[in-house]
Coordinates of C-alpha atoms in Angstrom, one line a residue:
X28 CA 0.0 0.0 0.0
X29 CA 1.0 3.6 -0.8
X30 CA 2.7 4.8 2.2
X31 CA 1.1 8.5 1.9
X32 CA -2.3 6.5 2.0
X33 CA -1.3 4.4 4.9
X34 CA -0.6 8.0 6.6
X35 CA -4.3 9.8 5.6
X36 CA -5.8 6.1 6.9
X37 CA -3.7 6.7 10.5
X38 CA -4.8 10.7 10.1
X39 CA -8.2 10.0 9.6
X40 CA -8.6 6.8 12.5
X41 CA -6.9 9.4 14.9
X42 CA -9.2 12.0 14.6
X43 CA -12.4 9.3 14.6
X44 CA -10.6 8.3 18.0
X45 CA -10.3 11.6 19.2
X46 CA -13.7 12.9 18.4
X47 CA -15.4 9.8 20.3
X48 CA -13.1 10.8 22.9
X49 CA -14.4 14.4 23.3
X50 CA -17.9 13.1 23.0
X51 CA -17.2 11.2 25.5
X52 CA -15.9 13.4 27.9
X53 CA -18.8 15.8 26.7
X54 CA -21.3 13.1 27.8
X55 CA -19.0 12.1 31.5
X56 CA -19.1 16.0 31.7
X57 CA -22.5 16.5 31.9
X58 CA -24.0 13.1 33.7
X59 CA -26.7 13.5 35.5
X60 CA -29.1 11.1 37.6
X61 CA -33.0 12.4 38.9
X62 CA -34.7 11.0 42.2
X63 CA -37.8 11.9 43.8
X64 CA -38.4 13.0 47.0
X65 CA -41.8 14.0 49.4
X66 CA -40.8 17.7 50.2
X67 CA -38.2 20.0 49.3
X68 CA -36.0 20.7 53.0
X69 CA -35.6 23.7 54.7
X70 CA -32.9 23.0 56.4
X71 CA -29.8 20.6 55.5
X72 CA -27.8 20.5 59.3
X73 CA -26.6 17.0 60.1
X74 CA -27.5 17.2 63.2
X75 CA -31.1 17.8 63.2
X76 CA -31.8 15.9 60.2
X77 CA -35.0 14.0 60.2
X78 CA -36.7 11.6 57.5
X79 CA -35.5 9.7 54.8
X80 CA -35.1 12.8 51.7
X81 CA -32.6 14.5 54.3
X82 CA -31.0 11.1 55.3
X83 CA -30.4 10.3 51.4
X84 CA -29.1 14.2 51.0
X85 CA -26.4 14.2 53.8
X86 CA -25.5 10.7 53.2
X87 CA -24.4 12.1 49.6
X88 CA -23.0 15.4 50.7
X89 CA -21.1 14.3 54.0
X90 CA -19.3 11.4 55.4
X91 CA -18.8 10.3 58.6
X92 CA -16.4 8.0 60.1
X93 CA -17.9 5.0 58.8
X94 CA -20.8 4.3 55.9
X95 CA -23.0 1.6 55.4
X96 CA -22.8 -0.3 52.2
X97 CA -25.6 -1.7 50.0
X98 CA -25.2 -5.1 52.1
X99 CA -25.9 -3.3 55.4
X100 CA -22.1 -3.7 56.6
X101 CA -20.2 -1.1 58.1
X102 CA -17.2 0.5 55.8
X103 CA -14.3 3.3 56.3
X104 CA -15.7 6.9 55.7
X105 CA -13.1 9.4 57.2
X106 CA -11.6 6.6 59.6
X107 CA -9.5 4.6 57.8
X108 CA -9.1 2.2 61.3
X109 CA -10.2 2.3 64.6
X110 CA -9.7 0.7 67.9
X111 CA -11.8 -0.6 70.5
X112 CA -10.7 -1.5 73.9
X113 CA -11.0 -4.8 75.7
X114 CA -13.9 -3.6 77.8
X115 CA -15.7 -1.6 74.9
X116 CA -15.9 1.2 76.6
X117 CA -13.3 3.2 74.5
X118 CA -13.1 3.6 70.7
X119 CA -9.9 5.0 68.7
X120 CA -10.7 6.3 65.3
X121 CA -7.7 7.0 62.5
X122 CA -9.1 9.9 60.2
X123 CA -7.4 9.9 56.9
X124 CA -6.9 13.0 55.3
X125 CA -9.9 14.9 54.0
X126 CA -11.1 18.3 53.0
X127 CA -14.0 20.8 53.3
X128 CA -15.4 22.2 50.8
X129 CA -16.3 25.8 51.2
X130 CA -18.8 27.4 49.1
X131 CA -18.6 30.0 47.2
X132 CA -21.2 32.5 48.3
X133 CA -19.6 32.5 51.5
X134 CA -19.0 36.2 51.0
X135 CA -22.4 36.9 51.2
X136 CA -23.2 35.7 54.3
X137 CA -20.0 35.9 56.8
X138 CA -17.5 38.5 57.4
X139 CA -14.1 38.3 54.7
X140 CA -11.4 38.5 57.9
X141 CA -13.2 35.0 59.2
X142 CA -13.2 33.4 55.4
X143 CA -9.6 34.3 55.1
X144 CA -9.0 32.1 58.2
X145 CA -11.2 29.2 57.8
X146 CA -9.7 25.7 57.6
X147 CA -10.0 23.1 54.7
X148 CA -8.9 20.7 56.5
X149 CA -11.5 17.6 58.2
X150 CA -10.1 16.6 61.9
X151 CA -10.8 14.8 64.8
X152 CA -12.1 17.9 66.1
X153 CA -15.1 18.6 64.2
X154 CA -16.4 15.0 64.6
X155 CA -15.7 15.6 68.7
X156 CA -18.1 19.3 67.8
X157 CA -20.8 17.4 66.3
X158 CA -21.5 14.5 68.4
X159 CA -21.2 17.0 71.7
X160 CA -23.7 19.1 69.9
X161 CA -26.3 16.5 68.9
X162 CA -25.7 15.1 72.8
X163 CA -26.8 18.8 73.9
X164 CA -30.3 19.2 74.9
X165 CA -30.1 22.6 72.9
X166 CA -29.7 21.6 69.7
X167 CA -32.9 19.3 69.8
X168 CA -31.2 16.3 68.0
X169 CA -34.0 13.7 66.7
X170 CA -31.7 11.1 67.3
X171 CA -29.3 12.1 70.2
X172 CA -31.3 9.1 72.2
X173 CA -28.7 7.1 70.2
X174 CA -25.9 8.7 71.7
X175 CA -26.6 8.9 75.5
X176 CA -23.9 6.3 76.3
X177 CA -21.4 8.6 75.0
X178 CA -19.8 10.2 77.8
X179 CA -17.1 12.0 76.3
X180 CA -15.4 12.7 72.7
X181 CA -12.1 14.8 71.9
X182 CA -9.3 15.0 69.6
X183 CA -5.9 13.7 70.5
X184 CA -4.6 15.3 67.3
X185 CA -6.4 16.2 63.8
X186 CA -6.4 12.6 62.8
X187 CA -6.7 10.9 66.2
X188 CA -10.4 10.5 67.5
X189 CA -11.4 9.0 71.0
X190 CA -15.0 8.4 72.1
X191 CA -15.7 7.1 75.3
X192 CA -19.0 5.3 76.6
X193 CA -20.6 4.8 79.8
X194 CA -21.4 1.1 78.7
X195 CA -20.2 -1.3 75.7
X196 CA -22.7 -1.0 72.7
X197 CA -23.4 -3.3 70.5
X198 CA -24.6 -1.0 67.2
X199 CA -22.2 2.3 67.9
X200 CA -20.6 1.8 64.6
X201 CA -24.2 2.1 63.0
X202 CA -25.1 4.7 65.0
X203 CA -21.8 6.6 63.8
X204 CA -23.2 6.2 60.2
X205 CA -26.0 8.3 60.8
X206 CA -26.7 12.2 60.4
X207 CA -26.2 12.8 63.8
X208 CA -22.7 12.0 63.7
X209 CA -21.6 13.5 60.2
X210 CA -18.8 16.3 61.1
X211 CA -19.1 19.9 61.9
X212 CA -16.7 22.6 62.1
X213 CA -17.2 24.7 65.2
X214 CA -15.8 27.9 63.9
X215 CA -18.1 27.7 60.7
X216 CA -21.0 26.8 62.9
X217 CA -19.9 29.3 65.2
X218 CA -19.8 32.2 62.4
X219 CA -23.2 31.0 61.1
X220 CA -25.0 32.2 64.2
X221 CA -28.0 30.3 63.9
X222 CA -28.1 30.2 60.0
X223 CA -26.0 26.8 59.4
X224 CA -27.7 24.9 57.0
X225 CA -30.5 27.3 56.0
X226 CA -28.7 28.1 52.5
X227 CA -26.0 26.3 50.0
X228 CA -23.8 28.9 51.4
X229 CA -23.7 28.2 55.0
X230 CA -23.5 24.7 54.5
X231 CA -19.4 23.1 54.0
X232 CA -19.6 19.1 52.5
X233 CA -17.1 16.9 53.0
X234 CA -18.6 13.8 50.7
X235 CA -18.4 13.6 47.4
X236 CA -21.1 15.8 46.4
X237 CA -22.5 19.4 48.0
X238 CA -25.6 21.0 47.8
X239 CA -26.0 23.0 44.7
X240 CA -29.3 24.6 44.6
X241 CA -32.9 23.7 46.9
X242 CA -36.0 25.9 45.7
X243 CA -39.5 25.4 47.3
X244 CA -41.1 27.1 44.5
X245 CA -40.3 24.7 42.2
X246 CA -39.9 21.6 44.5
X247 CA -35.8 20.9 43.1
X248 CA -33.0 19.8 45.5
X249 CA -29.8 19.9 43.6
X250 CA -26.5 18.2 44.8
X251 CA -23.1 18.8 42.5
X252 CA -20.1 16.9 42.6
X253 CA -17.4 18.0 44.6
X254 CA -14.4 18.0 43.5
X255 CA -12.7 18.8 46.6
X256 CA -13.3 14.9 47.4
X257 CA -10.3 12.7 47.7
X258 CA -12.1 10.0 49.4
X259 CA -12.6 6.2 48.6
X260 CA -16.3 6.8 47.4
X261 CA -16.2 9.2 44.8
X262 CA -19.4 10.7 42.7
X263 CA -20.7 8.6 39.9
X264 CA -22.1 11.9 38.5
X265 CA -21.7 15.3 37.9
X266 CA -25.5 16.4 38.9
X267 CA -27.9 15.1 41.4
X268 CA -31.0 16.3 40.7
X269 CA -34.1 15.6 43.6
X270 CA -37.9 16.5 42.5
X271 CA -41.0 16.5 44.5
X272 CA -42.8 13.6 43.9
X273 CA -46.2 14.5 41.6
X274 CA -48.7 12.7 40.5
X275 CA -48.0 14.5 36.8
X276 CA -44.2 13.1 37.4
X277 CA -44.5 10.3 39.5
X278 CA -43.0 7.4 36.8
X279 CA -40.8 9.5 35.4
X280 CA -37.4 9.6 37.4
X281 CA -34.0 7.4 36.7
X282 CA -34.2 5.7 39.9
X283 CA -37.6 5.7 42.3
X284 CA -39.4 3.8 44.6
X285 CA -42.7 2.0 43.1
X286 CA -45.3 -0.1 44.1
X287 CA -46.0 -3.7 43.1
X288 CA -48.9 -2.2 41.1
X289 CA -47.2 0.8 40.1
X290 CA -44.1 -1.6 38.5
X291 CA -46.9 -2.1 35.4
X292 CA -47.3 0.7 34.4
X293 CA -43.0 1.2 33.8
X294 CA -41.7 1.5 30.0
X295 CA -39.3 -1.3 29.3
X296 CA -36.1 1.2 30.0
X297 CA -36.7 0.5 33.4
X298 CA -35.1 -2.4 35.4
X299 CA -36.5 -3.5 39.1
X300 CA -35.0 -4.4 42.8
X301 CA -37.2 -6.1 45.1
X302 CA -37.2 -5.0 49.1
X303 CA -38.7 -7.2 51.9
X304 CA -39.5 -3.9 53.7
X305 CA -43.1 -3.5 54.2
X306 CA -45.8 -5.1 56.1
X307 CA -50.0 -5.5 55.8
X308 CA -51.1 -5.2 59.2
X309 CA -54.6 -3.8 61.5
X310 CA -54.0 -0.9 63.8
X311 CA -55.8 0.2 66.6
X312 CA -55.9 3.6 67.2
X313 CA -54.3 3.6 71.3
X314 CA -55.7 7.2 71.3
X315 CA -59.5 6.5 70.5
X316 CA -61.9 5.0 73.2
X317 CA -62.5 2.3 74.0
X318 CA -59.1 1.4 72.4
X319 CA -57.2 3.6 74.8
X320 CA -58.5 2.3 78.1
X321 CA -59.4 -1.6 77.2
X322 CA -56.7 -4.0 76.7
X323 CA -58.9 -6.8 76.5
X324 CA -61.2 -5.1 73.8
X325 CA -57.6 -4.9 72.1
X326 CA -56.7 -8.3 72.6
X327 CA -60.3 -9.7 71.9
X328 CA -60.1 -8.1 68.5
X329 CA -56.7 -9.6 67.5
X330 CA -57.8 -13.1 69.1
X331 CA -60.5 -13.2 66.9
X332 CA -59.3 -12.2 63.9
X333 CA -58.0 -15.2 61.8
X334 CA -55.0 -14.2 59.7
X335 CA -54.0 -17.7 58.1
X336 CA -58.2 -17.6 56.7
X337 CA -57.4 -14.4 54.3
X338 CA -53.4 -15.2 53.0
X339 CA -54.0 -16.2 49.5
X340 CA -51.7 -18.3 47.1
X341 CA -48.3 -16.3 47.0
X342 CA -48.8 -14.4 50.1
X343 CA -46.6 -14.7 52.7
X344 CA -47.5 -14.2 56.2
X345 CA -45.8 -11.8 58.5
X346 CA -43.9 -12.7 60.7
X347 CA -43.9 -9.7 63.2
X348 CA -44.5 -5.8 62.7
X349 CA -41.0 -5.0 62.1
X350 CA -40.4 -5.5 58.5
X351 CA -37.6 -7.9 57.4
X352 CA -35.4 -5.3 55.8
X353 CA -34.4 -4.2 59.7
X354 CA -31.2 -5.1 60.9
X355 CA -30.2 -5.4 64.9
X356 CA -27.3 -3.8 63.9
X357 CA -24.9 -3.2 60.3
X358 CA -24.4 -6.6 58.8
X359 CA -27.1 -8.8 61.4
X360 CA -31.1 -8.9 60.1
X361 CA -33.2 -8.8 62.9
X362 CA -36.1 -11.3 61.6
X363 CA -33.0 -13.9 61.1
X364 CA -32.2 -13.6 65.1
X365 CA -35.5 -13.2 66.3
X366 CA -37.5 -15.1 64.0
X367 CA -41.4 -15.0 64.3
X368 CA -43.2 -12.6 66.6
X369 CA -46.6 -12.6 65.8
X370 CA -50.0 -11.5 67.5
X371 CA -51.9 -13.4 69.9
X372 CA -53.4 -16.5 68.2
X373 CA -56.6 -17.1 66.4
X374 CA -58.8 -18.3 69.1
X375 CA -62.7 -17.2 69.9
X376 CA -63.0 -18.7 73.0
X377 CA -59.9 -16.3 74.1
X378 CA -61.4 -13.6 72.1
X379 CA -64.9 -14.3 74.4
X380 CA -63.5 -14.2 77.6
X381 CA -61.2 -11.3 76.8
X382 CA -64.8 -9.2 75.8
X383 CA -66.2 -10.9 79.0
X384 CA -63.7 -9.4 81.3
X385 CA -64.6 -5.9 79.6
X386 CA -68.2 -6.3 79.6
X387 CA -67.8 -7.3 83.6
X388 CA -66.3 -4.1 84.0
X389 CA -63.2 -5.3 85.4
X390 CA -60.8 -2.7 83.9
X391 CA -63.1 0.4 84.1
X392 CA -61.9 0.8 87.3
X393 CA -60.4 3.9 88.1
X394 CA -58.2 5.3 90.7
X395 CA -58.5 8.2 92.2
X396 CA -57.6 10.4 95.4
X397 CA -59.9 11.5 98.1
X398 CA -59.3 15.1 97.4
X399 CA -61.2 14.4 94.0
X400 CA -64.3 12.9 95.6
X401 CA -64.3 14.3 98.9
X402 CA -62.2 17.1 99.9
X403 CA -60.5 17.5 102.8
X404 CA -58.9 13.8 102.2
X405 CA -55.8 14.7 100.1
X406 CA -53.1 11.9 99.4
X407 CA -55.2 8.7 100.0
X408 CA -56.6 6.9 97.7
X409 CA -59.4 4.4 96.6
X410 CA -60.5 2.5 93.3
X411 CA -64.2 3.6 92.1
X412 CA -65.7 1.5 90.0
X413 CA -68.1 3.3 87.4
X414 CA -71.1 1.9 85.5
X415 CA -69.9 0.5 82.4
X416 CA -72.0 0.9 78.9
X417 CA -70.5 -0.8 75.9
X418 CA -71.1 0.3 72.4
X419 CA -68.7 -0.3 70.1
X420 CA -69.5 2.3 67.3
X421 CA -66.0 2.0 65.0
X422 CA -64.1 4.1 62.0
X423 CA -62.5 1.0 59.9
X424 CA -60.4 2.6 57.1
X425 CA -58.7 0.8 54.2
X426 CA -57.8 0.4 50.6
X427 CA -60.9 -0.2 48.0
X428 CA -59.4 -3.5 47.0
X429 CA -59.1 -4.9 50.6
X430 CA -62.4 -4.5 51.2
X431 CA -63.3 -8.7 50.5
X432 CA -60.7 -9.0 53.4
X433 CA -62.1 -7.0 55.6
X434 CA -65.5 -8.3 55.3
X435 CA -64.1 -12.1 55.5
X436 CA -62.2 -10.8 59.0
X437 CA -65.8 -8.4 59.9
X438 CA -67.7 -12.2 60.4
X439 CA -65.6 -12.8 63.6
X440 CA -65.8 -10.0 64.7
X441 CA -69.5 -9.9 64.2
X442 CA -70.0 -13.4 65.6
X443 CA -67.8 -12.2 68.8
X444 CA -69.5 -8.7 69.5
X445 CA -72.9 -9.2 67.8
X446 CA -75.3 -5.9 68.2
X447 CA -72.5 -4.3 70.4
X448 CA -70.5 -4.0 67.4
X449 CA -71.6 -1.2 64.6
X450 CA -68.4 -0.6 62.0
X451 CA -68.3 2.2 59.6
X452 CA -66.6 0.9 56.8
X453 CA -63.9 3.6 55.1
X454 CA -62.6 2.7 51.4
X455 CA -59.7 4.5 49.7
X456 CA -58.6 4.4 46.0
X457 CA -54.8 4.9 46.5
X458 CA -52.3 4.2 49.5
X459 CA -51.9 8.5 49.6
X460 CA -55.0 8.9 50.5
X461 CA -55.5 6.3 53.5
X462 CA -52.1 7.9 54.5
X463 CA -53.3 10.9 55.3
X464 CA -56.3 9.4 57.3
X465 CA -54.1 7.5 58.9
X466 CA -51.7 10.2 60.0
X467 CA -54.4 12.5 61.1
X468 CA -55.2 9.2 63.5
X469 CA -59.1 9.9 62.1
X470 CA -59.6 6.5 62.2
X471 CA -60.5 3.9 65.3
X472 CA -59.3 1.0 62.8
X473 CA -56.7 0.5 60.3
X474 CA -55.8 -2.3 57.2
X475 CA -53.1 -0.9 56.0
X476 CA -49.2 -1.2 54.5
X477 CA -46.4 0.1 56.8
X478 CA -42.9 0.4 54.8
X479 CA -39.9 1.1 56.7
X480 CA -37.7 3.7 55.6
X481 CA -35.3 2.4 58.6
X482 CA -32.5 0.6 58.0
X483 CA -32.4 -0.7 61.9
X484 CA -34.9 -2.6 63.3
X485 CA -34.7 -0.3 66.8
X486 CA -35.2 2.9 64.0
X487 CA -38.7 1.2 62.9
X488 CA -39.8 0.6 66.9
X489 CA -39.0 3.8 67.8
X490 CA -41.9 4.8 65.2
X491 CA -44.5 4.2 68.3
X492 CA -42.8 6.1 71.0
X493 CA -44.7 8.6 72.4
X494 CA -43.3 11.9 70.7
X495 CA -42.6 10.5 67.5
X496 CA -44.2 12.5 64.4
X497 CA -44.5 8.6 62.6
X498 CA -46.6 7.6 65.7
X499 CA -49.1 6.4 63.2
X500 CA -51.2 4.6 66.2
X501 CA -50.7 7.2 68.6
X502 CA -49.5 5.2 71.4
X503 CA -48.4 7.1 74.6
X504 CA -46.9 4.9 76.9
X505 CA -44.1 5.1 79.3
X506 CA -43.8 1.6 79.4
X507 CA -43.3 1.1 75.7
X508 CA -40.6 4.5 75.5
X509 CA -38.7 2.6 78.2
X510 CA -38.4 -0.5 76.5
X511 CA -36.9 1.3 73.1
X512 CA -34.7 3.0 75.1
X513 CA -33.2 0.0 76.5
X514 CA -32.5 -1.2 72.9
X515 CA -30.0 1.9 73.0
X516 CA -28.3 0.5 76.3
X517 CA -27.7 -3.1 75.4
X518 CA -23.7 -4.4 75.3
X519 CA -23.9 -7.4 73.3
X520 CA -26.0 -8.7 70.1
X521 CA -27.8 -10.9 72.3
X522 CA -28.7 -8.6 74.9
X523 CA -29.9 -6.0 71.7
X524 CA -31.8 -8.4 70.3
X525 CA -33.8 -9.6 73.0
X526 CA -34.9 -5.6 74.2
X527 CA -35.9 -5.6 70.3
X528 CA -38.3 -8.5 70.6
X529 CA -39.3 -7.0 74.2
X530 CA -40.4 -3.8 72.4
X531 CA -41.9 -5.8 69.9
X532 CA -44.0 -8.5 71.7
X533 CA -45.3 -5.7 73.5
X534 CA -47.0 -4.3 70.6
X535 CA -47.9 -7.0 69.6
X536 CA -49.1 -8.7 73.0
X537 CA -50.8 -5.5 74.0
X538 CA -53.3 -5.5 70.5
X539 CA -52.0 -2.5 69.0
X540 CA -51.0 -4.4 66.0
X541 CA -52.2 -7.6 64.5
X542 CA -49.8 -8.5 61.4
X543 CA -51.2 -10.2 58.2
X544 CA -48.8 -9.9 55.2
X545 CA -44.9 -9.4 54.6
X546 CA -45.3 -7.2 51.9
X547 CA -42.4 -6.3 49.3
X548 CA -41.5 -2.4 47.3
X549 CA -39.8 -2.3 44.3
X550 CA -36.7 0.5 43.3
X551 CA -36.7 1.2 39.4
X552 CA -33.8 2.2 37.6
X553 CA -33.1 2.9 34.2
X554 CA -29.4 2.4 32.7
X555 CA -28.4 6.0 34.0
X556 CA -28.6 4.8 37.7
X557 CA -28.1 1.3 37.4
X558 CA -24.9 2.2 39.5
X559 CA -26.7 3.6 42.4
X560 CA -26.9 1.4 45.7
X561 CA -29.7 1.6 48.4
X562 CA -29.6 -0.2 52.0
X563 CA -31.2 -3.6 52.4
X564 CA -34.1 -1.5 53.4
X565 CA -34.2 0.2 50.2
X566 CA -34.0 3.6 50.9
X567 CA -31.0 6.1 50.8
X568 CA -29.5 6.3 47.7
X569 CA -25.8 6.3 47.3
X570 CA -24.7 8.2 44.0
X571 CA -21.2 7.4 44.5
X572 CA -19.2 4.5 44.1

């Protein structure tokens, strides 16, 4: 072959190679993945973080000393080591090196002789700030609960961490995953005075992305990549981009949470991951009478209410309200060590003599000081037993397609409480809409899914504490609180999971629940995010790698 042919050939391949190459780096340039999410945050500060969006957020803008991996096992963030003393009570962390980001409004919003000064630099320090501020009553911390075995945390240089705890905990290195513990510089917090987190420029990242852009208006969170990263997870894209979930855009994300149902009506681009996270299940409302007063009445409901008569082929029963996606801890399910907890069994001569005892009036009886009957009297007491009336006149709320369940369980119940019993029976087209029933507790009865956006089984239990905003049955009782507190307490895996089963037996035991299915979600991707990880609960999306 002519040789000045051979050359043009060589010419032209190169510059075919070289143009795919720019296109290329065009297209890497300017990758981007969208998400939904429920609400557009207000405020993006670790330490008061609350929900799943702002979980998913910080997860992508910070890290902590350790992350949690798609598998649910604990991997370096910022420590690249750490170690823990023969008694537990004492944890040394090795930070590698790792950098803030600082934004660059910054000029808008603090004085130029402080930005001259700040540091880039991550240390032990700011991971010491943050946990002592989510500990302080102050700050208001949604989870600080998690931390009140910590007694004391400081820096023994910038890369040298120690925490110390009043007892040995089984789950601290989960717990050092979370929000709460992400790090916070104490003279940027300081010099925010009050503002920290309220804007893109009063919030510094140290994860492989920061927050770009958030805009109620148009319901758009935005994170960017940050290139300041030099960490082991880097961002698998340039743009993040979250939108409030619509019905007018609900199907039309890269990577989202659907329904079974939902999982039909996908185009073929779309690829699915299944998540044992969810569970069917009656609730009784514990802040509507008679509910609130009558355990039995509870009890009598669940006893006769037979859940192995309604499972249809390909159901699965559930086997306990906690969902099997929890873990006891990162890397350990919960359902695998505590295997079935489930309500009282089907039984109507139970279920009979459970109404008997409240029809006998044995737990109407109330107790009462002197001073309220008779004055004059104050600080004894007595027990006065008031006439007892029962008419059970009760809100049951649930999906339209349930209703041949409910009317298959509504014989029992029926047979059991004949005329007493009068049930108003609530239908709802979509899972929305009985949501917001349900959360504005105007119901006395419940058939509906719980999913758990909670990676850890004691996450999910703490739902039904008694301040808890996802109290969906409106349970107050000390009783209950102090049982999920324990869970934060316990020193071995044993010792965790049994207060987990204690917390949930209760619930169960006490009526407040009455389980029927283990129900799955689905995540759907297309090939943009087929790169994006989620927990075993299937929630909090990792965009890096």
């Amino acid at each position: 072959m002519n040789s000045n042919i051979t050359k043009h050939i060589l010419v032209a391949i190169l510059i075919i190679s070289m143009l795919f190459s720019l296109t290329a780096c065009k297209k890497e340039k300017t990758r981007a993945v969208s998400a939904p999410i429920s609400s557009v945050p207000v405020s993006y500060d670790p330490q008061i973080a609350e929900g799943i969006d702002l979980e998913t957020i910080i997860n992508n803008c910070f890290e902590g000393l350790v992350r949690i991996d798609k598998s649910g096992n604990i991997q370096n963030g910022v420590a690249t080591s750490w170690d823990i003393s023969n008694d537990g009570l004492t944890y040394t962390f090795h930070l590698r090196d790792a950098t803030w980001r600082v934004p660059i409004g910054i000029g808008e919003y603090l004085e130029e002789d402080f930005i001259k000064t700040i540091s880039k630099t991550v240390t032990a320090d700011d991971f010491a700030f943050a946990i002592k501020r989510a500990k302080d009553p102050i700050t208001c911390a949604p989870g600080a609960s998690y931390l009140s075995i910590v007694e004391d945390a400081y820096a023994e240089d910038n890369n040298t961490l120690i925490i110390k705890l009043s007892s040995p905990s089984e789950g601290f290195l989960t717990t050092l995953a979370l929000p709460i513990c992400m790090p916070c510089q104490q003279a940027f917090f300081d010099e925010c005075a009050g503002r920290y987190g309220l804007s893109v420029n009063l919030m510094m990242s140290n994860g492989p992305y920061y927050l770009g852009l958030f805009n109620e208006e148009t319901g758009q969170v935005t994170l960017k990549k940050n290139e300041d990263y030099k960490g082991d997870n880097p961002a698998l894209y340039n743009t993040v981009r979250f939108y409030v979930r619509t019905e007018e855009n609900y199907l039309k994300y890269d990577i989202m949470s659907v329904s079974k149902d939902e999982t039909k009506k996908l185009d073929e681009s779309y690829s699915t991951s299944r998540y044992k996270n969810a569970v069917k299940t009656f609730c009784l409302n514990a802040s509507r009478e008679p509910f609130v007063t009558y355990k039995s009445l509870r009890l009598a409901f669940a006893q006769a209410t037979d859940v192995s008569a309604v499972i249809q082929d390909g159901q699965t029963r559930a086997e306990g309200i906690v969902p099997s996606c929890c873990n006891i801890h990162a890397g350990a399910s919960y359902r695998a060590a505590a295997n079935i907890v489930q309500s009282p069994d089907f039984d109507m001569d139970a279920a009979l003599d459970a109404f008997k005892r409240v029809k006998s009036g044995e737990e109407n009886v109330k107790t009462v000081t002197i001073a309220e009957a008779d004055e004059g009297h104050e600080g004894e007491k007595k027990d006065i037993k008031e006439e007892f009336k029962l008419s059970l006149n009760l809100k049951l709320v649930c999906l339209e397609d349930d209703v041949p369940v409910i009317k298959q369980v509504l014989q029992n119940w029926q047979k059991l409480f004949g005329v007493t019993l009068t049930l108003s029976l609530e239908p709802y087209k979509t899972q929305s809409e009985l949501d917001d029933v349900i959360k504005k507790s105007e119901y006395d009865i419940a058939y509906t899914t719980i999913v758990s956006s909670d990676f850890l089984a004691s996450d999910f239990l703490k739902r039904f504490t008694t301040d808890d905003p996802n109290n969906i049955i409106s349970l107050e009782s000390q009783e209950y609180d102090k049982l999920v507190n324990s869970t934060y307490r316990a020193k071995t895996k044993s010792e965790l999971t049994e207060a987990l089963i204690s917390c949930e037996t209760s619930l169960l035991n006490n009526g407040y629940f009455i389980p029927v299915l283990a129900c799955d979600t689905y995540v759907a991707y297309n090939d943009n995010a087929k790169d994006v990880t989620l927990r075993p609960s299937g929630t909090v999306m990792a965009f890096y790698k």
